[in-house]
């Protein structure tokens, strides 16, 4: 058996999954939450049984050790699990990393140097790697970056039209995020359709709590909606997405807001939540059905932005063979899927309401047969994608570099 322990370490949480890379399945998974608070929580699922604990989890080290205890007590036995690598998700790889890498001290320093571009993400990602290297000193550790798939963006798409010297000095450009998901889904689309990725032009809509769109030409990412940070682009659960940059200037000049206030406003008090008080689509639809005008407007703003991106990416690609929905909203919300693409028949784009019905767990075509663009729902699986990239890298590593990941 060949398995990878995938670790996604956030500021106050650690998500993990033990992935069987041969069968593409999760053997066990779980989440540690509220790290550093008075009471933390841990959930571990193995063989259809979930064990939950509420214990103080003072730091990431304690969190991962508690996870190892749960593996020992509830299974599966990690000594027997055939772990060939630990795969880590890191949000920002800047212009440095265009693919997965084996963790070395130098790589850790490079990720640390990118922290100003992702102050909320890269430092906790690094903490997770540090702790995991101590706990798994004999296995190679591999980092997969959220930005890597978008390293291929053409300069015209990646460049912001500001003073080029300021941009160069501070690394200001479009990096893109959710790359692991966009890459996985666009590859799956080709597999499911029995086509070669190089023959397909695709728009991928990753709609979760965070949301992003990408244009993928022949398997290569050519445009994406997130930018320097994961704030740009689509309307999200709590993030504004696109706005006039002068809004920031206006609020700082006239509303007495500090840099941190604006950061908090745009990242945590905006999007669907800012407009309606709700960031979960299940609750938002309830409010819409009850006629709540704020919720109605929030949904309209969300869909308007999404349609604008679909239209823009049709122009970027010229010919669109596939539009693929994925992530929590994309996989589960038939209303969002149908309304996002309604009245686009003149572009050869449509959704068949019967095929579109319900929550979708397996890849499915939801467009009518006559449509020239195939609309699909393709569930994402970032953990599997990270695990497979880790196995590929470890397998490909020359013998003498297999030790690089050892602490
Ligand atoms: P992230 O990984 O960005 O935290 P997910 O991809 O898990 O987010 O998506 C979470 C979102 O998916 C929820 O906030 C909710 O809006 C939406 N969602 C989940 N289940 C459903 C459902 N059954 N119907 C509609 N929306 C759903």
Tab-separated table of C-alpha atoms and ligand atoms in Angstrom:
chain	number	residue	atom	x	y	z
A	1	UNK	CA	0.000	0.000	0.000
A	2	UNK	CA	1.164	3.513	-0.732
A	3	UNK	CA	-0.350	6.252	1.394
A	4	UNK	CA	0.287	9.942	1.991
A	5	UNK	CA	-0.640	11.852	5.107
A	6	UNK	CA	-1.918	15.201	3.838
A	7	UNK	CA	-1.738	18.075	6.310
A	8	UNK	CA	-3.395	21.458	5.858
A	9	UNK	CA	-2.379	23.654	8.741
A	10	UNK	CA	-4.256	26.949	9.235
A	11	UNK	CA	-3.899	29.651	11.863
A	12	UNK	CA	-6.116	27.880	14.406
A	13	UNK	CA	-6.829	24.540	12.752
A	14	UNK	CA	-5.189	21.469	11.254
A	15	UNK	CA	-7.050	19.391	8.667
A	16	UNK	CA	-5.572	16.015	7.788
A	17	UNK	CA	-6.307	13.046	5.610
A	18	UNK	CA	-4.565	9.703	5.151
A	19	UNK	CA	-4.892	9.086	1.420
A	20	UNK	CA	-4.562	5.728	-0.332
A	21	UNK	CA	-3.028	7.008	-3.562
A	22	UNK	CA	-3.468	3.721	-5.418
A	23	UNK	CA	-7.259	3.621	-5.013
A	24	UNK	CA	-7.680	7.375	-4.661
A	25	UNK	CA	-9.581	7.049	-1.384
A	26	UNK	CA	-9.362	8.583	2.094
A	27	UNK	CA	-8.518	5.950	4.722
A	28	UNK	CA	-8.948	8.359	7.616
A	29	UNK	CA	-9.450	12.079	8.038
A	30	UNK	CA	-10.037	14.688	10.665
A	31	UNK	CA	-9.728	18.211	11.892
A	32	UNK	CA	-8.268	19.920	14.944
A	33	UNK	CA	-9.940	23.264	15.596
A	34	UNK	CA	-9.644	26.229	17.954
A	35	UNK	CA	-5.934	25.724	18.539
A	36	UNK	CA	-4.714	28.178	21.183
A	37	UNK	CA	-8.185	28.784	22.658
A	38	UNK	CA	-9.319	27.604	26.095
A	39	UNK	CA	-11.083	24.596	24.639
A	40	UNK	CA	-10.104	23.012	21.346
A	41	UNK	CA	-11.865	20.273	19.418
A	42	UNK	CA	-10.639	17.247	17.493
A	43	UNK	CA	-12.627	15.036	15.133
A	44	UNK	CA	-11.152	11.859	13.696
A	45	UNK	CA	-12.945	9.618	11.216
A	46	UNK	CA	-11.873	6.066	10.388
A	47	UNK	CA	-13.924	3.175	9.003
A	48	UNK	CA	-17.169	5.197	9.104
A	49	UNK	CA	-16.767	5.952	12.832
A	50	UNK	CA	-16.080	9.497	14.026
A	51	UNK	CA	-14.430	10.177	17.374
A	52	UNK	CA	-14.837	13.703	18.766
A	53	UNK	CA	-12.900	15.235	21.640
A	54	UNK	CA	-12.915	18.608	23.292
A	55	UNK	CA	-9.562	19.224	24.926
A	56	UNK	CA	-7.347	22.252	25.221
A	57	UNK	CA	-4.967	22.310	22.228
A	58	UNK	CA	-2.375	24.936	23.165
A	59	UNK	CA	-0.418	24.851	19.895
A	60	UNK	CA	0.021	23.052	16.578
A	61	UNK	CA	2.508	20.611	18.121
A	62	UNK	CA	-0.043	19.527	20.714
A	63	UNK	CA	-2.668	19.332	17.942
A	64	UNK	CA	-0.643	16.977	15.750
A	65	UNK	CA	0.398	14.846	18.735
A	66	UNK	CA	-3.282	14.492	19.670
A	67	UNK	CA	-3.986	13.388	16.097
A	68	UNK	CA	-1.270	10.722	16.361
A	69	UNK	CA	-2.822	9.530	19.642
A	70	UNK	CA	-6.174	9.178	17.888
A	71	UNK	CA	-4.595	7.196	15.062
A	72	UNK	CA	-3.042	4.928	17.729
A	73	UNK	CA	-6.313	4.488	19.655
A	74	UNK	CA	-8.917	4.473	16.873
A	75	UNK	CA	-6.819	3.366	13.885
A	76	UNK	CA	-5.581	2.957	11.345
A	77	UNK	CA	-2.096	2.045	12.603
A	78	UNK	CA	0.255	4.556	10.985
A	79	UNK	CA	3.227	2.161	11.295
A	80	UNK	CA	1.365	-0.286	9.058
A	81	UNK	CA	-0.154	2.306	6.752
A	82	UNK	CA	2.696	2.443	4.244
A	83	UNK	CA	3.170	6.218	4.447
A	84	UNK	CA	5.553	7.215	1.640
A	85	UNK	CA	5.307	10.975	2.200
A	86	UNK	CA	3.664	13.710	4.212
A	87	UNK	CA	2.050	16.241	1.854
A	88	UNK	CA	1.588	19.815	3.015
A	89	UNK	CA	-0.620	22.482	1.521
A	90	UNK	CA	1.045	25.896	1.437
A	91	UNK	CA	-0.955	28.857	0.223
A	92	UNK	CA	1.630	31.166	-1.314
A	93	UNK	CA	4.539	30.025	-3.450
A	94	UNK	CA	5.078	33.485	-4.975
A	95	UNK	CA	7.069	33.540	-8.191
A	96	UNK	CA	9.480	31.000	-6.715
A	97	UNK	CA	7.566	27.726	-6.799
A	98	UNK	CA	5.922	26.403	-9.959
A	99	UNK	CA	5.307	22.874	-8.682
A	100	UNK	CA	5.584	20.624	-5.649
A	101	UNK	CA	8.931	20.484	-3.806
A	102	UNK	CA	10.607	18.311	-1.203
A	103	UNK	CA	10.874	20.136	2.108
A	104	UNK	CA	14.383	21.231	3.035
A	105	UNK	CA	15.552	23.915	5.431
A	106	UNK	CA	16.150	26.127	2.416
A	107	UNK	CA	12.586	25.588	1.146
A	108	UNK	CA	11.285	26.454	4.634
A	109	UNK	CA	13.255	29.722	4.509
A	110	UNK	CA	11.888	30.522	1.057
A	111	UNK	CA	8.294	29.934	2.206
A	112	UNK	CA	8.996	32.122	5.221
A	113	UNK	CA	10.341	34.877	2.965
A	114	UNK	CA	6.996	34.834	1.102
A	115	UNK	CA	5.039	35.447	4.331
A	116	UNK	CA	4.488	39.181	3.697
A	117	UNK	CA	2.389	38.141	0.665
A	118	UNK	CA	0.247	35.769	2.776
A	119	UNK	CA	0.609	36.802	6.421
A	120	UNK	CA	-2.453	34.843	7.548
A	121	UNK	CA	-1.541	31.640	5.736
A	122	UNK	CA	2.145	30.961	5.183
A	123	UNK	CA	3.254	31.256	8.861
A	124	UNK	CA	0.729	28.663	10.150
A	125	UNK	CA	1.471	26.461	7.108
A	126	UNK	CA	5.143	26.560	8.123
A	127	UNK	CA	4.352	25.771	11.745
A	128	UNK	CA	2.503	22.665	10.599
A	129	UNK	CA	5.449	21.555	8.464
A	130	UNK	CA	7.926	22.143	11.290
A	131	UNK	CA	5.896	20.085	13.762
A	132	UNK	CA	5.183	17.319	11.252
A	133	UNK	CA	8.885	17.021	10.383
A	134	UNK	CA	9.626	16.469	14.070
A	135	UNK	CA	6.913	13.847	14.402
A	136	UNK	CA	7.677	12.098	11.084
A	137	UNK	CA	11.444	12.448	10.764
A	138	UNK	CA	11.936	9.423	8.519
A	139	UNK	CA	9.455	10.230	5.747
A	140	UNK	CA	9.955	12.779	2.980
A	141	UNK	CA	7.784	15.881	3.339
A	142	UNK	CA	6.418	17.527	0.205
A	143	UNK	CA	4.884	20.962	-0.191
A	144	UNK	CA	2.168	21.653	-2.765
A	145	UNK	CA	1.459	25.330	-3.386
A	146	UNK	CA	-1.962	26.866	-4.041
A	147	UNK	CA	-0.361	29.270	-6.499
A	148	UNK	CA	1.711	26.773	-8.530
A	149	UNK	CA	-0.838	25.972	-11.267
A	150	UNK	CA	-1.023	29.677	-12.104
A	151	UNK	CA	2.694	30.189	-12.657
A	152	UNK	CA	1.893	29.809	-16.365
A	153	UNK	CA	-0.321	32.916	-16.534
A	154	UNK	CA	0.712	35.081	-19.465
A	155	UNK	CA	2.300	38.391	-18.431
A	156	UNK	CA	-0.724	40.274	-19.798
A	157	UNK	CA	-2.955	38.451	-17.306
A	158	UNK	CA	-0.531	38.476	-14.372
A	159	UNK	CA	0.519	42.139	-14.530
A	160	UNK	CA	-1.273	44.904	-12.633
A	161	UNK	CA	-1.122	48.282	-14.379
A	162	UNK	CA	0.792	50.145	-11.676
A	163	UNK	CA	4.305	51.658	-11.552
A	164	UNK	CA	6.460	48.748	-12.608
A	165	UNK	CA	9.233	49.513	-10.134
A	166	UNK	CA	6.852	49.518	-7.158
A	167	UNK	CA	5.308	46.286	-8.444
A	168	UNK	CA	8.714	44.625	-8.815
A	169	UNK	CA	9.999	45.818	-5.418
A	170	UNK	CA	6.977	44.448	-3.547
A	171	UNK	CA	6.084	41.400	-5.646
A	172	UNK	CA	2.773	42.936	-6.727
A	173	UNK	CA	1.275	40.738	-9.462
A	174	UNK	CA	-1.494	38.184	-9.973
A	175	UNK	CA	-0.503	34.845	-8.435
A	176	UNK	CA	-3.872	33.057	-8.247
A	177	UNK	CA	-5.026	30.562	-5.592
A	178	UNK	CA	-7.000	27.296	-5.314
A	179	UNK	CA	-4.582	26.113	-8.010
A	180	UNK	CA	-4.545	22.521	-6.766
A	181	UNK	CA	-8.314	22.374	-7.206
A	182	UNK	CA	-8.372	24.083	-10.625
A	183	UNK	CA	-5.660	21.733	-11.858
A	184	UNK	CA	-7.337	18.618	-10.437
A	185	UNK	CA	-10.775	19.518	-11.815
A	186	UNK	CA	-9.553	20.486	-15.295
A	187	UNK	CA	-7.578	17.231	-15.497
A	188	UNK	CA	-10.593	15.194	-14.277
A	189	UNK	CA	-12.823	16.880	-16.876
A	190	UNK	CA	-10.574	15.604	-19.657
A	191	UNK	CA	-10.443	12.099	-18.130
A	192	UNK	CA	-14.217	11.919	-17.716
A	193	UNK	CA	-14.850	13.120	-21.284
A	194	UNK	CA	-12.181	10.790	-22.649
A	195	UNK	CA	-10.384	13.762	-24.235
A	196	UNK	CA	-6.787	14.971	-24.065
A	197	UNK	CA	-6.367	18.039	-21.805
A	198	UNK	CA	-4.421	19.778	-24.572
A	199	UNK	CA	-7.518	19.656	-26.803
A	200	UNK	CA	-9.864	21.389	-24.346
A	201	UNK	CA	-10.507	25.019	-23.415
A	202	UNK	CA	-12.146	25.188	-20.006
A	203	UNK	CA	-13.593	27.613	-17.487
A	204	UNK	CA	-13.387	26.190	-13.961
A	205	UNK	CA	-15.593	27.739	-11.277
A	206	UNK	CA	-14.381	26.785	-7.772
A	207	UNK	CA	-17.232	28.014	-5.580
A	208	UNK	CA	-16.700	27.293	-1.895
A	209	UNK	CA	-16.498	29.683	1.029
A	210	UNK	CA	-13.621	31.176	-0.925
A	211	UNK	CA	-14.378	31.290	-4.644
A	212	UNK	CA	-12.326	31.625	-7.803
A	213	UNK	CA	-12.645	31.201	-11.554
A	214	UNK	CA	-9.975	30.133	-14.000
A	215	UNK	CA	-9.525	29.901	-17.744
A	216	UNK	CA	-7.511	26.856	-18.803
A	217	UNK	CA	-6.366	26.561	-22.414
A	218	UNK	CA	-5.143	23.132	-23.448
A	219	UNK	CA	-4.362	22.158	-19.838
A	220	UNK	CA	-2.488	25.400	-19.125
A	221	UNK	CA	-3.914	28.112	-16.856
A	222	UNK	CA	-4.147	31.417	-18.751
A	223	UNK	CA	-6.300	33.536	-16.416
A	224	UNK	CA	-7.703	33.416	-12.889
A	225	UNK	CA	-9.799	35.674	-10.696
A	226	UNK	CA	-7.739	35.733	-7.488
A	227	UNK	CA	-4.719	37.991	-7.537
A	228	UNK	CA	-1.923	39.080	-5.225
A	229	UNK	CA	-4.032	37.563	-2.452
A	230	UNK	CA	-7.193	35.418	-2.329
A	231	UNK	CA	-9.312	38.581	-1.954
A	232	UNK	CA	-9.759	39.560	-5.602
A	233	UNK	CA	-12.398	38.356	-8.014
A	234	UNK	CA	-15.717	36.675	-7.261
A	235	UNK	CA	-18.011	37.563	-4.376
A	236	UNK	CA	-17.280	35.055	-1.581
A	237	UNK	CA	-18.731	33.983	1.763
A	238	UNK	CA	-17.108	36.793	3.737
A	239	UNK	CA	-14.758	38.419	1.163
A	240	UNK	CA	-15.677	41.273	-1.154
A	241	UNK	CA	-13.857	40.140	-4.275
A	242	UNK	CA	-13.375	42.936	-6.848
A	243	UNK	CA	-13.940	46.529	-5.898
A	244	UNK	CA	-12.640	49.928	-6.900
A	245	UNK	CA	-9.246	50.251	-5.139
A	246	UNK	CA	-10.285	53.798	-4.230
A	247	UNK	CA	-12.786	52.318	-1.767
A	248	UNK	CA	-9.802	51.592	0.501
A	249	UNK	CA	-8.465	55.115	0.118
A	250	UNK	CA	-11.914	56.582	0.777
A	251	UNK	CA	-12.488	54.539	3.936
A	252	UNK	CA	-9.034	55.261	5.333
A	253	UNK	CA	-9.338	58.983	4.614
A	254	UNK	CA	-12.943	59.519	5.619
A	255	UNK	CA	-14.120	56.698	7.905
A	256	UNK	CA	-11.124	56.704	10.243
A	257	UNK	CA	-10.344	53.105	9.335
A	258	UNK	CA	-6.842	51.746	9.842
A	259	UNK	CA	-5.130	49.292	7.509
A	260	UNK	CA	-6.194	46.458	9.835
A	261	UNK	CA	-9.795	47.728	9.908
A	262	UNK	CA	-9.966	47.668	6.118
A	263	UNK	CA	-8.347	44.228	6.040
A	264	UNK	CA	-10.963	42.934	8.491
A	265	UNK	CA	-13.811	44.614	6.570
A	266	UNK	CA	-12.881	43.187	3.171
A	267	UNK	CA	-11.830	39.699	4.295
A	268	UNK	CA	-14.281	38.942	7.097
A	269	UNK	CA	-17.229	41.360	7.010
A	270	UNK	CA	-17.949	41.530	3.288
A	271	UNK	CA	-19.223	39.214	0.564
A	272	UNK	CA	-22.517	37.439	1.191
A	273	UNK	CA	-22.096	37.903	4.938
A	274	UNK	CA	-21.586	41.650	4.650
A	275	UNK	CA	-24.577	42.040	2.364
A	276	UNK	CA	-27.042	39.710	4.079
A	277	UNK	CA	-25.603	38.571	7.422
A	278	UNK	CA	-25.313	34.994	6.056
A	279	UNK	CA	-22.343	33.397	4.323
A	280	UNK	CA	-23.697	29.863	3.962
A	281	UNK	CA	-25.792	29.280	0.851
A	282	UNK	CA	-28.149	26.877	2.602
A	283	UNK	CA	-29.185	29.608	5.039
A	284	UNK	CA	-29.066	32.319	2.373
A	285	UNK	CA	-31.630	30.489	0.210
A	286	UNK	CA	-33.898	30.220	3.258
A	287	UNK	CA	-33.759	33.991	3.663
A	288	UNK	CA	-34.345	34.527	-0.068
A	289	UNK	CA	-37.388	32.234	0.027
A	290	UNK	CA	-38.728	34.229	2.977
A	291	UNK	CA	-38.393	37.391	0.883
A	292	UNK	CA	-35.532	38.998	2.822
A	293	UNK	CA	-34.491	41.878	0.527
A	294	UNK	CA	-30.833	41.886	1.690
A	295	UNK	CA	-30.500	38.182	0.931
A	296	UNK	CA	-32.159	38.622	-2.485
A	297	UNK	CA	-29.696	41.385	-3.349
A	298	UNK	CA	-26.706	39.400	-1.997
A	299	UNK	CA	-27.569	36.453	-4.252
A	300	UNK	CA	-28.078	38.789	-7.223
A	301	UNK	CA	-24.700	40.472	-6.647
A	302	UNK	CA	-22.990	37.062	-6.305
A	303	UNK	CA	-24.518	35.741	-9.532
A	304	UNK	CA	-23.945	38.959	-11.476
A	305	UNK	CA	-20.222	38.841	-10.668
A	306	UNK	CA	-20.004	35.162	-11.542
A	307	UNK	CA	-21.692	35.700	-14.921
A	308	UNK	CA	-19.383	38.623	-15.641
A	309	UNK	CA	-16.365	36.362	-15.155
A	310	UNK	CA	-17.844	33.617	-17.335
A	311	UNK	CA	-18.368	36.188	-20.092
A	312	UNK	CA	-14.876	37.610	-19.666
A	313	UNK	CA	-13.266	34.174	-19.808
A	314	UNK	CA	-15.258	33.287	-22.945
A	315	UNK	CA	-13.513	36.286	-24.509
A	316	UNK	CA	-10.108	35.267	-23.081
A	317	UNK	CA	-10.436	31.723	-24.452
A	318	UNK	CA	-12.246	32.445	-27.712
A	319	UNK	CA	-13.708	28.931	-27.775
A	320	UNK	CA	-15.015	27.320	-24.586
A	321	UNK	CA	-15.432	23.540	-24.649
A	322	UNK	CA	-16.245	23.028	-20.966
A	323	UNK	CA	-17.486	25.006	-17.987
A	324	UNK	CA	-16.944	23.004	-14.772
A	325	UNK	CA	-18.493	23.771	-11.377
A	326	UNK	CA	-16.779	22.518	-8.226
A	327	UNK	CA	-16.389	22.919	-4.405
A	328	UNK	CA	-19.086	23.244	-1.718
A	329	UNK	CA	-21.422	25.593	-3.605
A	330	UNK	CA	-20.560	24.406	-7.117
A	331	UNK	CA	-21.216	20.753	-6.237
A	332	UNK	CA	-24.287	21.246	-4.074
A	333	UNK	CA	-26.244	24.286	-5.207
A	334	UNK	CA	-28.423	23.711	-8.257
A	335	UNK	CA	-29.879	27.225	-8.055
A	336	UNK	CA	-26.488	28.907	-8.307
A	337	UNK	CA	-25.450	26.660	-11.223
A	338	UNK	CA	-28.665	27.230	-13.161
A	339	UNK	CA	-28.878	30.981	-12.600
A	340	UNK	CA	-25.183	31.600	-13.246
A	341	UNK	CA	-25.566	30.328	-16.809
A	342	UNK	CA	-29.161	31.247	-17.716
A	343	UNK	CA	-29.926	33.127	-20.941
A	344	UNK	CA	-26.579	32.285	-22.522
A	345	UNK	CA	-28.039	30.068	-25.280
A	346	UNK	CA	-26.709	32.463	-27.922
A	347	UNK	CA	-23.185	31.518	-26.730
A	348	UNK	CA	-24.004	27.797	-26.913
A	349	UNK	CA	-24.159	27.613	-23.116
A	350	UNK	CA	-27.121	26.184	-21.179
A	351	UNK	CA	-28.013	24.079	-18.155
A	352	UNK	CA	-30.567	21.248	-18.374
A	353	UNK	CA	-32.619	21.606	-15.207
A	354	UNK	CA	-33.268	17.870	-14.864
A	355	UNK	CA	-29.606	16.895	-15.209
A	356	UNK	CA	-28.698	19.754	-12.879
A	357	UNK	CA	-31.035	18.707	-10.065
A	358	UNK	CA	-29.705	18.103	-6.569
A	359	UNK	CA	-26.321	17.663	-4.957
A	360	UNK	CA	-23.800	16.068	-7.257
A	361	UNK	CA	-21.213	13.616	-5.894
A	362	UNK	CA	-19.725	12.184	-9.102
A	363	UNK	CA	-18.682	14.028	-12.270
A	364	UNK	CA	-21.782	14.742	-14.350
A	365	UNK	CA	-22.702	16.649	-17.503
A	366	UNK	CA	-25.551	19.080	-16.824
A	367	UNK	CA	-25.880	20.776	-20.221
A	368	UNK	CA	-28.378	19.742	-22.918
A	369	UNK	CA	-27.057	17.672	-25.832
A	370	UNK	CA	-27.315	20.580	-28.306
A	371	UNK	CA	-25.055	22.905	-26.268
A	372	UNK	CA	-21.667	23.618	-27.871
A	373	UNK	CA	-20.138	24.143	-24.426
A	374	UNK	CA	-20.352	21.126	-22.115
A	375	UNK	CA	-21.339	22.232	-18.615
A	376	UNK	CA	-20.224	19.841	-15.890
A	377	UNK	CA	-20.112	19.378	-12.148
A	378	UNK	CA	-16.822	17.781	-11.106
A	379	UNK	CA	-16.259	17.335	-7.354
A	380	UNK	CA	-12.852	18.583	-6.313
A	381	UNK	CA	-10.449	16.573	-4.155
A	382	UNK	CA	-7.502	18.723	-3.126
A	383	UNK	CA	-6.190	16.127	-0.659
A	384	UNK	CA	-5.987	13.453	-3.340
A	385	UNK	CA	-4.316	15.915	-5.710
A	386	UNK	CA	-1.730	16.819	-3.055
A	387	UNK	CA	-1.142	13.149	-2.218
A	388	UNK	CA	-0.650	12.193	-5.878
A	389	UNK	CA	1.749	15.080	-6.492
A	390	UNK	CA	3.710	14.052	-3.388
A	391	UNK	CA	3.967	10.452	-4.574
A	392	UNK	CA	5.030	11.552	-8.058
A	393	UNK	CA	7.718	13.776	-6.599
A	394	UNK	CA	9.053	11.256	-4.107
A	395	UNK	CA	8.998	8.556	-6.771
A	396	UNK	CA	10.838	10.815	-9.196
A	397	UNK	CA	13.377	12.069	-6.672
A	398	UNK	CA	16.945	10.930	-7.283
A	399	UNK	CA	18.147	8.501	-4.583
A	400	UNK	CA	20.409	10.955	-2.813
A	401	UNK	CA	17.658	13.560	-2.470
A	402	UNK	CA	15.218	11.161	-0.805
A	403	UNK	CA	16.873	12.140	2.459
A	404	UNK	CA	16.239	15.819	1.950
A	405	UNK	CA	12.969	15.675	3.807
A	406	UNK	CA	14.414	14.033	6.887
A	407	UNK	CA	14.687	16.205	9.958
B	1	LIG	P1	-14.063	26.039	1.822
B	1	LIG	O1	-13.237	24.806	1.498
B	1	LIG	O2	-13.754	27.240	0.996
B	1	LIG	O3	-14.205	26.339	3.283
B	1	LIG	P2	-16.295	24.465	0.758
B	1	LIG	O4	-15.814	24.183	-0.629
B	1	LIG	O5	-16.368	23.340	1.720
B	1	LIG	O6	-15.548	25.709	1.395
B	1	LIG	O7	-17.748	25.131	0.625
B	1	LIG	C1	-18.460	25.532	1.764
B	1	LIG	C2	-19.742	26.235	1.312
B	1	LIG	O8	-20.489	25.354	0.470
B	1	LIG	C3	-20.678	26.573	2.455
B	1	LIG	O9	-20.363	27.818	3.035
B	1	LIG	C4	-22.025	26.626	1.760
B	1	LIG	O10	-22.271	27.940	1.284
B	1	LIG	C5	-21.876	25.707	0.565
B	1	LIG	N1	-22.667	24.479	0.717
B	1	LIG	C6	-22.331	23.358	1.384
B	1	LIG	N2	-23.324	22.447	1.306
B	1	LIG	C7	-24.311	23.009	0.573
B	1	LIG	C8	-25.595	22.591	0.132
B	1	LIG	N3	-26.086	21.400	0.428
B	1	LIG	N4	-26.315	23.467	-0.610
B	1	LIG	C9	-25.835	24.683	-0.929
B	1	LIG	N5	-24.626	25.135	-0.542
B	1	LIG	C10	-23.877	24.315	0.191
